[in-house]
Tab-separated table of C-alpha atoms and ligand atoms in Angstrom:
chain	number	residue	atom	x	y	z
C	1229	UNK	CA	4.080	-31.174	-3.436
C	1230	UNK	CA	7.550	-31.660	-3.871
C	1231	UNK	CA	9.515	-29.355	-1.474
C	1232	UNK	CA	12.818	-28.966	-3.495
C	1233	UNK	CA	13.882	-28.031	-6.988
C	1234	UNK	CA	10.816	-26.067	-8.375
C	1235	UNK	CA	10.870	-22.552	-9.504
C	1236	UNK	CA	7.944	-20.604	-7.506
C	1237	UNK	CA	6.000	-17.676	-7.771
C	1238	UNK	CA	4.740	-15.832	-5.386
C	1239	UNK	CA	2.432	-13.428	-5.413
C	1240	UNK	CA	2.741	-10.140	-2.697
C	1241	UNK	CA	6.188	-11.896	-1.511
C	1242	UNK	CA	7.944	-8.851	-0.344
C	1243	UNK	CA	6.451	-8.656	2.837
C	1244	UNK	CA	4.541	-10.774	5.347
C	1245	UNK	CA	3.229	-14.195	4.967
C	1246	UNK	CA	4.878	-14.285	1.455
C	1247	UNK	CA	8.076	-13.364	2.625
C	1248	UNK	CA	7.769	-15.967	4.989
C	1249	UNK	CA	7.119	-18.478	2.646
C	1250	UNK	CA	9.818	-17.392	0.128
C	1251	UNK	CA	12.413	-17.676	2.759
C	1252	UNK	CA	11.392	-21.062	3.463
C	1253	UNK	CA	11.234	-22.102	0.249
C	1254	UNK	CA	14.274	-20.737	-0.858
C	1255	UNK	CA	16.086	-22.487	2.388
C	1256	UNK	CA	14.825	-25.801	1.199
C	1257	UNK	CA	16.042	-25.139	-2.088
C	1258	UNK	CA	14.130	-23.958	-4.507
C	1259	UNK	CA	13.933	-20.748	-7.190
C	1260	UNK	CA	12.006	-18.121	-5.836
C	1261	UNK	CA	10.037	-14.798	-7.805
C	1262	UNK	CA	8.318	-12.403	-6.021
C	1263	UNK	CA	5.766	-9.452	-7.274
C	1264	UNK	CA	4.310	-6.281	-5.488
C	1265	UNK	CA	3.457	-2.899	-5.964
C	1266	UNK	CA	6.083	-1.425	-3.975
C	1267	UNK	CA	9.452	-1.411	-5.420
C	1268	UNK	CA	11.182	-0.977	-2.053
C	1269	UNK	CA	9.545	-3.669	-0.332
C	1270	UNK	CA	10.683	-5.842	-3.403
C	1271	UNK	CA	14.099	-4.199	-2.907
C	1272	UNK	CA	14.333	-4.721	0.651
C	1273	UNK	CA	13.434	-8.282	0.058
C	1274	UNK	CA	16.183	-8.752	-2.310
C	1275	UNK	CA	18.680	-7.532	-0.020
C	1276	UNK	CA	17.482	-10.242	2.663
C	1277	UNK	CA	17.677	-12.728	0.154
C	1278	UNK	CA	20.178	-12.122	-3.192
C	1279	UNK	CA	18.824	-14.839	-5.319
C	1280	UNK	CA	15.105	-14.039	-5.153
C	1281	UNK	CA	13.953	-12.611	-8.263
C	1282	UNK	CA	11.340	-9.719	-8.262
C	1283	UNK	CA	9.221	-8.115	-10.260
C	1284	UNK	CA	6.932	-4.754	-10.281
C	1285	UNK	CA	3.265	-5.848	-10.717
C	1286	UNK	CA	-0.184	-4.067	-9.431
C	1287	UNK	CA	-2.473	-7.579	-9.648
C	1288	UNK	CA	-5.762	-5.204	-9.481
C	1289	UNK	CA	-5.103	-4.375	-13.375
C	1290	UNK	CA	-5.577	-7.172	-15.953
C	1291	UNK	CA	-2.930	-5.890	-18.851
C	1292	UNK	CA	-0.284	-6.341	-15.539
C	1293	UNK	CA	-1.782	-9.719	-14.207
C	1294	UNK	CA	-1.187	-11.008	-17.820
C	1295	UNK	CA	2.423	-9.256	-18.564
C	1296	UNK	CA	3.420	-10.671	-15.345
C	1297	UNK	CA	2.330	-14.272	-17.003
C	1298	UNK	CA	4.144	-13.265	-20.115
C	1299	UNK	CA	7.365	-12.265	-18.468
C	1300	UNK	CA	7.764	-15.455	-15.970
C	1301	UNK	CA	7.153	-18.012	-18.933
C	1302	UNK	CA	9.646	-16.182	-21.336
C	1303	UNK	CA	12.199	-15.589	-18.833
C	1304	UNK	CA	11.501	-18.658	-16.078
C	1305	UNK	CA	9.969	-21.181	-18.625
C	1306	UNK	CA	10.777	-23.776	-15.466
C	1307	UNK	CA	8.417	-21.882	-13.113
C	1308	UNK	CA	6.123	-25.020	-12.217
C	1309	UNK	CA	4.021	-23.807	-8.614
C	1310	UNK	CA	2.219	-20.345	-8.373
C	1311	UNK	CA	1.241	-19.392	-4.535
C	1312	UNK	CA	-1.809	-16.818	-4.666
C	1313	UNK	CA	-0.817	-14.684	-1.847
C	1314	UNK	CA	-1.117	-11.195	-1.947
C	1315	UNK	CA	-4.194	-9.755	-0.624
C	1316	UNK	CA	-5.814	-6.421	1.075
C	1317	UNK	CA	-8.718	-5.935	4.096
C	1318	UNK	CA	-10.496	-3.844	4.221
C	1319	UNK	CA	-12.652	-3.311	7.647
C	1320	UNK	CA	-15.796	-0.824	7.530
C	1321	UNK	CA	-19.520	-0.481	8.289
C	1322	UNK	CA	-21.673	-1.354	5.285
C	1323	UNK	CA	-23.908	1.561	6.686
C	1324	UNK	CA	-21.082	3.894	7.146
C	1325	UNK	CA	-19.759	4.030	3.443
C	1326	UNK	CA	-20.076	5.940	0.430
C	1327	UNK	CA	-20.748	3.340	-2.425
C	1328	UNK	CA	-21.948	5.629	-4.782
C	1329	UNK	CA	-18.926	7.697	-4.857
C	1330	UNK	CA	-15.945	5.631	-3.112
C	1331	UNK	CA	-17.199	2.205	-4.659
C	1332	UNK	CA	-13.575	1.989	-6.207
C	1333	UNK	CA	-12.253	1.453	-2.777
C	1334	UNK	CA	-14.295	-1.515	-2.664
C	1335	UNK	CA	-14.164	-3.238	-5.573
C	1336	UNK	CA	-10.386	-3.046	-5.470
C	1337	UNK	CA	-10.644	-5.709	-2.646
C	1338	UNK	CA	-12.321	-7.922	-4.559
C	1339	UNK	CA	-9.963	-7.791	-7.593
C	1340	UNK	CA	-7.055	-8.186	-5.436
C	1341	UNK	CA	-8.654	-11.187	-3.553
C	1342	UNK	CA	-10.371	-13.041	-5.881
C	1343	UNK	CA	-10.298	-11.548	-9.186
C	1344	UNK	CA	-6.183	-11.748	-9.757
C	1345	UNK	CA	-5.866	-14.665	-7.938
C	1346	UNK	CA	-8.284	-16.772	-10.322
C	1347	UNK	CA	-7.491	-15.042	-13.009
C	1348	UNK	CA	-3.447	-15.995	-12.900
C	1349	UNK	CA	-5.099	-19.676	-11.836
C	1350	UNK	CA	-6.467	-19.672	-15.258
C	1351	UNK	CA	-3.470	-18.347	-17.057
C	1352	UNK	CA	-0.930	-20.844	-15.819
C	1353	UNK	CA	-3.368	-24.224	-15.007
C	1354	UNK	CA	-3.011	-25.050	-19.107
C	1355	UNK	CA	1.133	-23.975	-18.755
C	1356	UNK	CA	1.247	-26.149	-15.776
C	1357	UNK	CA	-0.814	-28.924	-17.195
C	1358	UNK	CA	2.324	-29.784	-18.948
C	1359	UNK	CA	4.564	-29.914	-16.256
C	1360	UNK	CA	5.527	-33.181	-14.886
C	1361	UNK	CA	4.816	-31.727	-11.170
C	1362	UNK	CA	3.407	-28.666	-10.539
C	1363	UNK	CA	1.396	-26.717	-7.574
C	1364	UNK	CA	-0.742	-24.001	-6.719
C	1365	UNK	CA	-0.928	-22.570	-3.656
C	1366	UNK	CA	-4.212	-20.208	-2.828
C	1367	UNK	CA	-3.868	-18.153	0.540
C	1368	UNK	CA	-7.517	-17.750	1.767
C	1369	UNK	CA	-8.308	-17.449	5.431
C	1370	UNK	CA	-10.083	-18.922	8.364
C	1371	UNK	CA	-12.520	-16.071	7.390
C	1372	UNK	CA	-13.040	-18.047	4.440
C	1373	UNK	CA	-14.555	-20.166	6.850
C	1374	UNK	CA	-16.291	-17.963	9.507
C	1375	UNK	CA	-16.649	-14.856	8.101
C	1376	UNK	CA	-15.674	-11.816	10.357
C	1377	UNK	CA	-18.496	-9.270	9.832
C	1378	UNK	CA	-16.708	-6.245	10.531
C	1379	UNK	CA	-14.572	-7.020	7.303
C	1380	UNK	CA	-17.513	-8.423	5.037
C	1381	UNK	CA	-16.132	-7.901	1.643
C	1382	UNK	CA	-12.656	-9.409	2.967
C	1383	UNK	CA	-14.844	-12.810	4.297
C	1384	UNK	CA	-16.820	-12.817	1.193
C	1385	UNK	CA	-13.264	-12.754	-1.623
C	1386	UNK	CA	-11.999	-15.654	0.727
C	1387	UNK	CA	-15.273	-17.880	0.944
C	1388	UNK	CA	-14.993	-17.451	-3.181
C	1389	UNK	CA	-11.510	-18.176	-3.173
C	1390	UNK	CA	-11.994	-21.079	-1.309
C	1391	UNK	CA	-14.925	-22.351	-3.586
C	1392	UNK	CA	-13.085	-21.906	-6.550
C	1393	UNK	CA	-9.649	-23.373	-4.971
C	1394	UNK	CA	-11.891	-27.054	-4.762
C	1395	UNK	CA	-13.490	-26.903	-8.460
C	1396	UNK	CA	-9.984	-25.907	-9.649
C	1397	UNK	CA	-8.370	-28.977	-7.421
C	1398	UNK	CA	-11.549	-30.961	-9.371
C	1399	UNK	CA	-11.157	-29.946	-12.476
C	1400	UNK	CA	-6.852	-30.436	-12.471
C	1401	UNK	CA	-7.339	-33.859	-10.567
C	1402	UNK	CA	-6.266	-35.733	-13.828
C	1403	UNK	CA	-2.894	-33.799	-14.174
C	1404	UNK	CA	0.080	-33.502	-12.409
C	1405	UNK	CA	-0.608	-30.067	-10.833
C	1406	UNK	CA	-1.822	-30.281	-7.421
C	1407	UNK	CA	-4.201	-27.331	-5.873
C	1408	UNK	CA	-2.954	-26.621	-2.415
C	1409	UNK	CA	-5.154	-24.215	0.065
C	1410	UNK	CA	-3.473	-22.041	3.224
C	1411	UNK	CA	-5.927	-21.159	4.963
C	1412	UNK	CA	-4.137	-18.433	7.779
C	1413	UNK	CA	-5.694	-17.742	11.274
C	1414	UNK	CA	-4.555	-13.972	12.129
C	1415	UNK	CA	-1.619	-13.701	12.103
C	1416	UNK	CA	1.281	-10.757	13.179
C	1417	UNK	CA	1.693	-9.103	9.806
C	1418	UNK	CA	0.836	-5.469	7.874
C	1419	UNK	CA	-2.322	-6.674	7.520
C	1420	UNK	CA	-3.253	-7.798	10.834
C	1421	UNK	CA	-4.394	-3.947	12.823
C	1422	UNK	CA	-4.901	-2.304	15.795
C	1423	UNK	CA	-8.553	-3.106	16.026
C	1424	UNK	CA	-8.505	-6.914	15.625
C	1425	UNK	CA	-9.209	-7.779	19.189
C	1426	UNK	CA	-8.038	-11.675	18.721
C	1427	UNK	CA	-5.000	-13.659	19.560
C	1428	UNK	CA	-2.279	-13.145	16.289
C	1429	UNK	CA	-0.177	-15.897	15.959
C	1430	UNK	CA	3.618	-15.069	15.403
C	1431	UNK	CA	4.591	-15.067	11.549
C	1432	UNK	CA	7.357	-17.741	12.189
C	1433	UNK	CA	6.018	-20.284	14.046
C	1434	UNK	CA	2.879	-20.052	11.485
C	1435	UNK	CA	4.533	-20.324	8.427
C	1436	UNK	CA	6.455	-23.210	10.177
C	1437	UNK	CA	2.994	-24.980	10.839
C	1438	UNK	CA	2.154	-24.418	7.443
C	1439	UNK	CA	5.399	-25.414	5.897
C	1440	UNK	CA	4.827	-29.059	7.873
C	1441	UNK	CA	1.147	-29.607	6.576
C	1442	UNK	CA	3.139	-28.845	2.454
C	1443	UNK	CA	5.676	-31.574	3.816
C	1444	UNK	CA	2.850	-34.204	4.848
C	1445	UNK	CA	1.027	-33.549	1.803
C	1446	UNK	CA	-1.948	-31.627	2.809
C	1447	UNK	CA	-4.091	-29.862	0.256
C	1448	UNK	CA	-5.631	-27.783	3.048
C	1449	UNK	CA	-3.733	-26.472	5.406
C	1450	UNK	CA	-5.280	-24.000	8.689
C	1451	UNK	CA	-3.404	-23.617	11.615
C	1452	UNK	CA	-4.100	-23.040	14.856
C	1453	UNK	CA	-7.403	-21.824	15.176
C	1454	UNK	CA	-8.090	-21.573	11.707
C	1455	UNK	CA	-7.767	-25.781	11.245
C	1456	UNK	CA	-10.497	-25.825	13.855
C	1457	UNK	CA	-12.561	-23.934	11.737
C	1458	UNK	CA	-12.112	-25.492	7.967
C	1459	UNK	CA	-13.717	-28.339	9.548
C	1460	UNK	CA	-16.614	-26.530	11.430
C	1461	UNK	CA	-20.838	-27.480	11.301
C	1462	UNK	CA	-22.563	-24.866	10.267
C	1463	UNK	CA	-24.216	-24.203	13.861
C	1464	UNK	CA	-20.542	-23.686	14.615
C	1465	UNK	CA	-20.159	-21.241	11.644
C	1466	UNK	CA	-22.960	-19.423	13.244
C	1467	UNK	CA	-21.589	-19.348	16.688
C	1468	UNK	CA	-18.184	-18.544	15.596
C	1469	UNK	CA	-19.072	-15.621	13.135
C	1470	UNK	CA	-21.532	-14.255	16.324
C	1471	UNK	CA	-18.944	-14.369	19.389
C	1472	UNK	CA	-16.701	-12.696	17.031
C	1473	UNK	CA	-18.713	-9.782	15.300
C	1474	UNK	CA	-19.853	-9.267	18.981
C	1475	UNK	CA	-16.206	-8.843	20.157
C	1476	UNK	CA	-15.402	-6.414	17.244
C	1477	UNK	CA	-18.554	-4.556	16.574
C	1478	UNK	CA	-17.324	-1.383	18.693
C	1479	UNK	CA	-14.430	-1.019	15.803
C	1480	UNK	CA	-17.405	-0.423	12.853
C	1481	UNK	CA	-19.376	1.615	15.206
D	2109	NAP	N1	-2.168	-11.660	8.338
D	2109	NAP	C1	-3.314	-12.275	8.580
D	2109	NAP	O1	-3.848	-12.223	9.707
D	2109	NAP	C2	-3.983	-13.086	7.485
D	2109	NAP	C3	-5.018	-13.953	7.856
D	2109	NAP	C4	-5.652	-14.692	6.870
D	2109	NAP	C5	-5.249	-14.583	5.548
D	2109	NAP	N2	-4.236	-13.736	5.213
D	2109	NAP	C6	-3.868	-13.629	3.804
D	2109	NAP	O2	-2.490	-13.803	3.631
D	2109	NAP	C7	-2.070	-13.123	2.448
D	2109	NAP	C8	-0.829	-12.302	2.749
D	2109	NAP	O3	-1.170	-11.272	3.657
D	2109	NAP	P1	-0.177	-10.748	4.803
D	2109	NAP	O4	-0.846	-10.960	6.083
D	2109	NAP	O5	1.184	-11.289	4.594
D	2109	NAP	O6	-0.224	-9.163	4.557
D	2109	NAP	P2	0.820	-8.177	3.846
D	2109	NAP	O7	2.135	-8.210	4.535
D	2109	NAP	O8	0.090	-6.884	3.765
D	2109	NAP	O9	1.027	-8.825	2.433
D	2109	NAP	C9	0.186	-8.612	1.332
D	2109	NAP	C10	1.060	-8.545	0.102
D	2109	NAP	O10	0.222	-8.437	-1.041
D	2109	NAP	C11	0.766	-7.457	-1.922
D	2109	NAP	N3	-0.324	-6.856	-2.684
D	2109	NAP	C12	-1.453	-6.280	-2.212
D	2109	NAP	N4	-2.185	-5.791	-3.197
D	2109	NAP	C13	-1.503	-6.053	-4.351
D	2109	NAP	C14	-1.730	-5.763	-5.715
D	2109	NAP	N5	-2.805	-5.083	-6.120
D	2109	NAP	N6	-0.818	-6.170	-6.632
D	2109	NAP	C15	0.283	-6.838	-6.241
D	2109	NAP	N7	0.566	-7.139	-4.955
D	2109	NAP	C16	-0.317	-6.740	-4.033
D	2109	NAP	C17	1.439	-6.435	-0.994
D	2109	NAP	O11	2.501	-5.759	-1.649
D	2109	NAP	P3	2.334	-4.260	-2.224
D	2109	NAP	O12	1.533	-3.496	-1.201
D	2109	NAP	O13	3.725	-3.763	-2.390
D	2109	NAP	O14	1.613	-4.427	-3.523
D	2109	NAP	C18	1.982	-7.332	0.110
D	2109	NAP	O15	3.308	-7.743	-0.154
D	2109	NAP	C19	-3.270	-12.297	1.979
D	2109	NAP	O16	-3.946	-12.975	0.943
D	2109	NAP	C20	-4.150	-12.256	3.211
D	2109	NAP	O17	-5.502	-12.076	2.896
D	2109	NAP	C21	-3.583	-12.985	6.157
């Protein structure tokens, strides 16, 4: 994708990965909206960086995921790239739960991770379409990959995410919009807890990785670890998805 001169938005932007990315890209020069729940996050944001625009959203309810469409192509008709960012994990013990009663819990996560992100896909892929350039960007996960069983619907949203991010890519091959996949290792953010007994790679230095795959062109993009594992066999899946269940098992138990 071209690195300069679009107008971007970016979902969950206040804080973590797509703060990281918003600085960059505003740095590099381009427009930059950002959406979240949390007002002050978007605030705080705003005071790091003045010309980023923001915008109160939950992505978890359809009338908002749609009203947030409505508002960036009435007010930012020039918005041409979308990064699917924001996200939740959830980490529990599929025998430890109450699905009957707390199922809400549950299927929030896969809203968040799959449902919003496909569903703003599909609302801006025909607005896009008739862009001369255009982008979207869909933040999965190495877990997309190798799931991590101690957060199985968390794996599960991301394997989706990543399935639909290559029939989208299909399907949009014949326009000018060009379907981009991050797929993050762990890495030092909000989301990344206490009980994730793995090596977290510094926000800065990942985005940084990340940023250099969008500047050679890449349309998916792991980094350290996690470009190990987009390319895995699936006795390697199996391996991968054992040592590290084994390693983190004693946080479920
Ligand atoms: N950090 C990692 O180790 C890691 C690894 C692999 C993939 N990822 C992916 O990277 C993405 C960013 O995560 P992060 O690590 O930067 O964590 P983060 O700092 O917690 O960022 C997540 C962002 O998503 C927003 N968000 C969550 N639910 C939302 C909703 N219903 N509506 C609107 N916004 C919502 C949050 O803002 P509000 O709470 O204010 O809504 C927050 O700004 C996620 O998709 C995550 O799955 C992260």
């Amino acid at each position: 994708m071209k690195m300069s001169g679009n107008t971007i938005l970016i979902t969950g932007g206040g804080s973590g990965i797509g703060l990281a990315f918003a600085e960059r890209f505003i740095q590099a020069g381009n427009q930059v909206l950002i959406c979240g729940r949390r007002e002050n996050v978007l605030q705080k944001a705003k005071e790091q960086f003045p010309g980023i625009i923001t915008r109160t959203c939950d992505l978890t309810i359809e009338s908002e995921r749609i009203a947030l469409f409505d508002w960036v192509i009435a007010n930012y008709p020039e918005v041409n790239v979308l990064v699917n960012n924001a996200g939740i994990l959830q980490h529990f013990n599929v025998l430890k739960v109450d699905a009957k009663y707390n199922w809400s819990i549950f299927s929030e996560e896969i809203t968040a991770n799959l449902e919003a992100p496909i569903h703003l896909s599909m609302l801006f892929a025909p607005f896009f379409a008739e862009k001369g350039e255009a982008a979207m960007i869909n933040v999965t996960s190495g877990l997309a990959f190798t799931p991590l069983a101690v957060t199985p619907i968390y794996s599960a949203t991301k394997a989706a995410l990543h399935s639909f991010t290559m029939s989208l890519r299909h399907q949009l091959s014949a326009t000018s919009i060009e379907v981009i996949e991050v797929a993050p290792p762990a890495v030092d953010t909000d989301l990344s807890a206490s009980w994730l007994r793995t090596h977290i790679e510094p926000l800065d230095a990942f985005a940084d990785g990340i940023f250099k795959g969008l500047e050679e062109g890449k349309t998916e993009i792991g980094y350290s670890t996690s470009a190990d594992r987009l390319r895995m066999s699936r006795d390697q899946v199996d391996e991968y998805a054992e040592k590290m269940y084994n390693a983190m098992k004693a946080s479920i138990e």
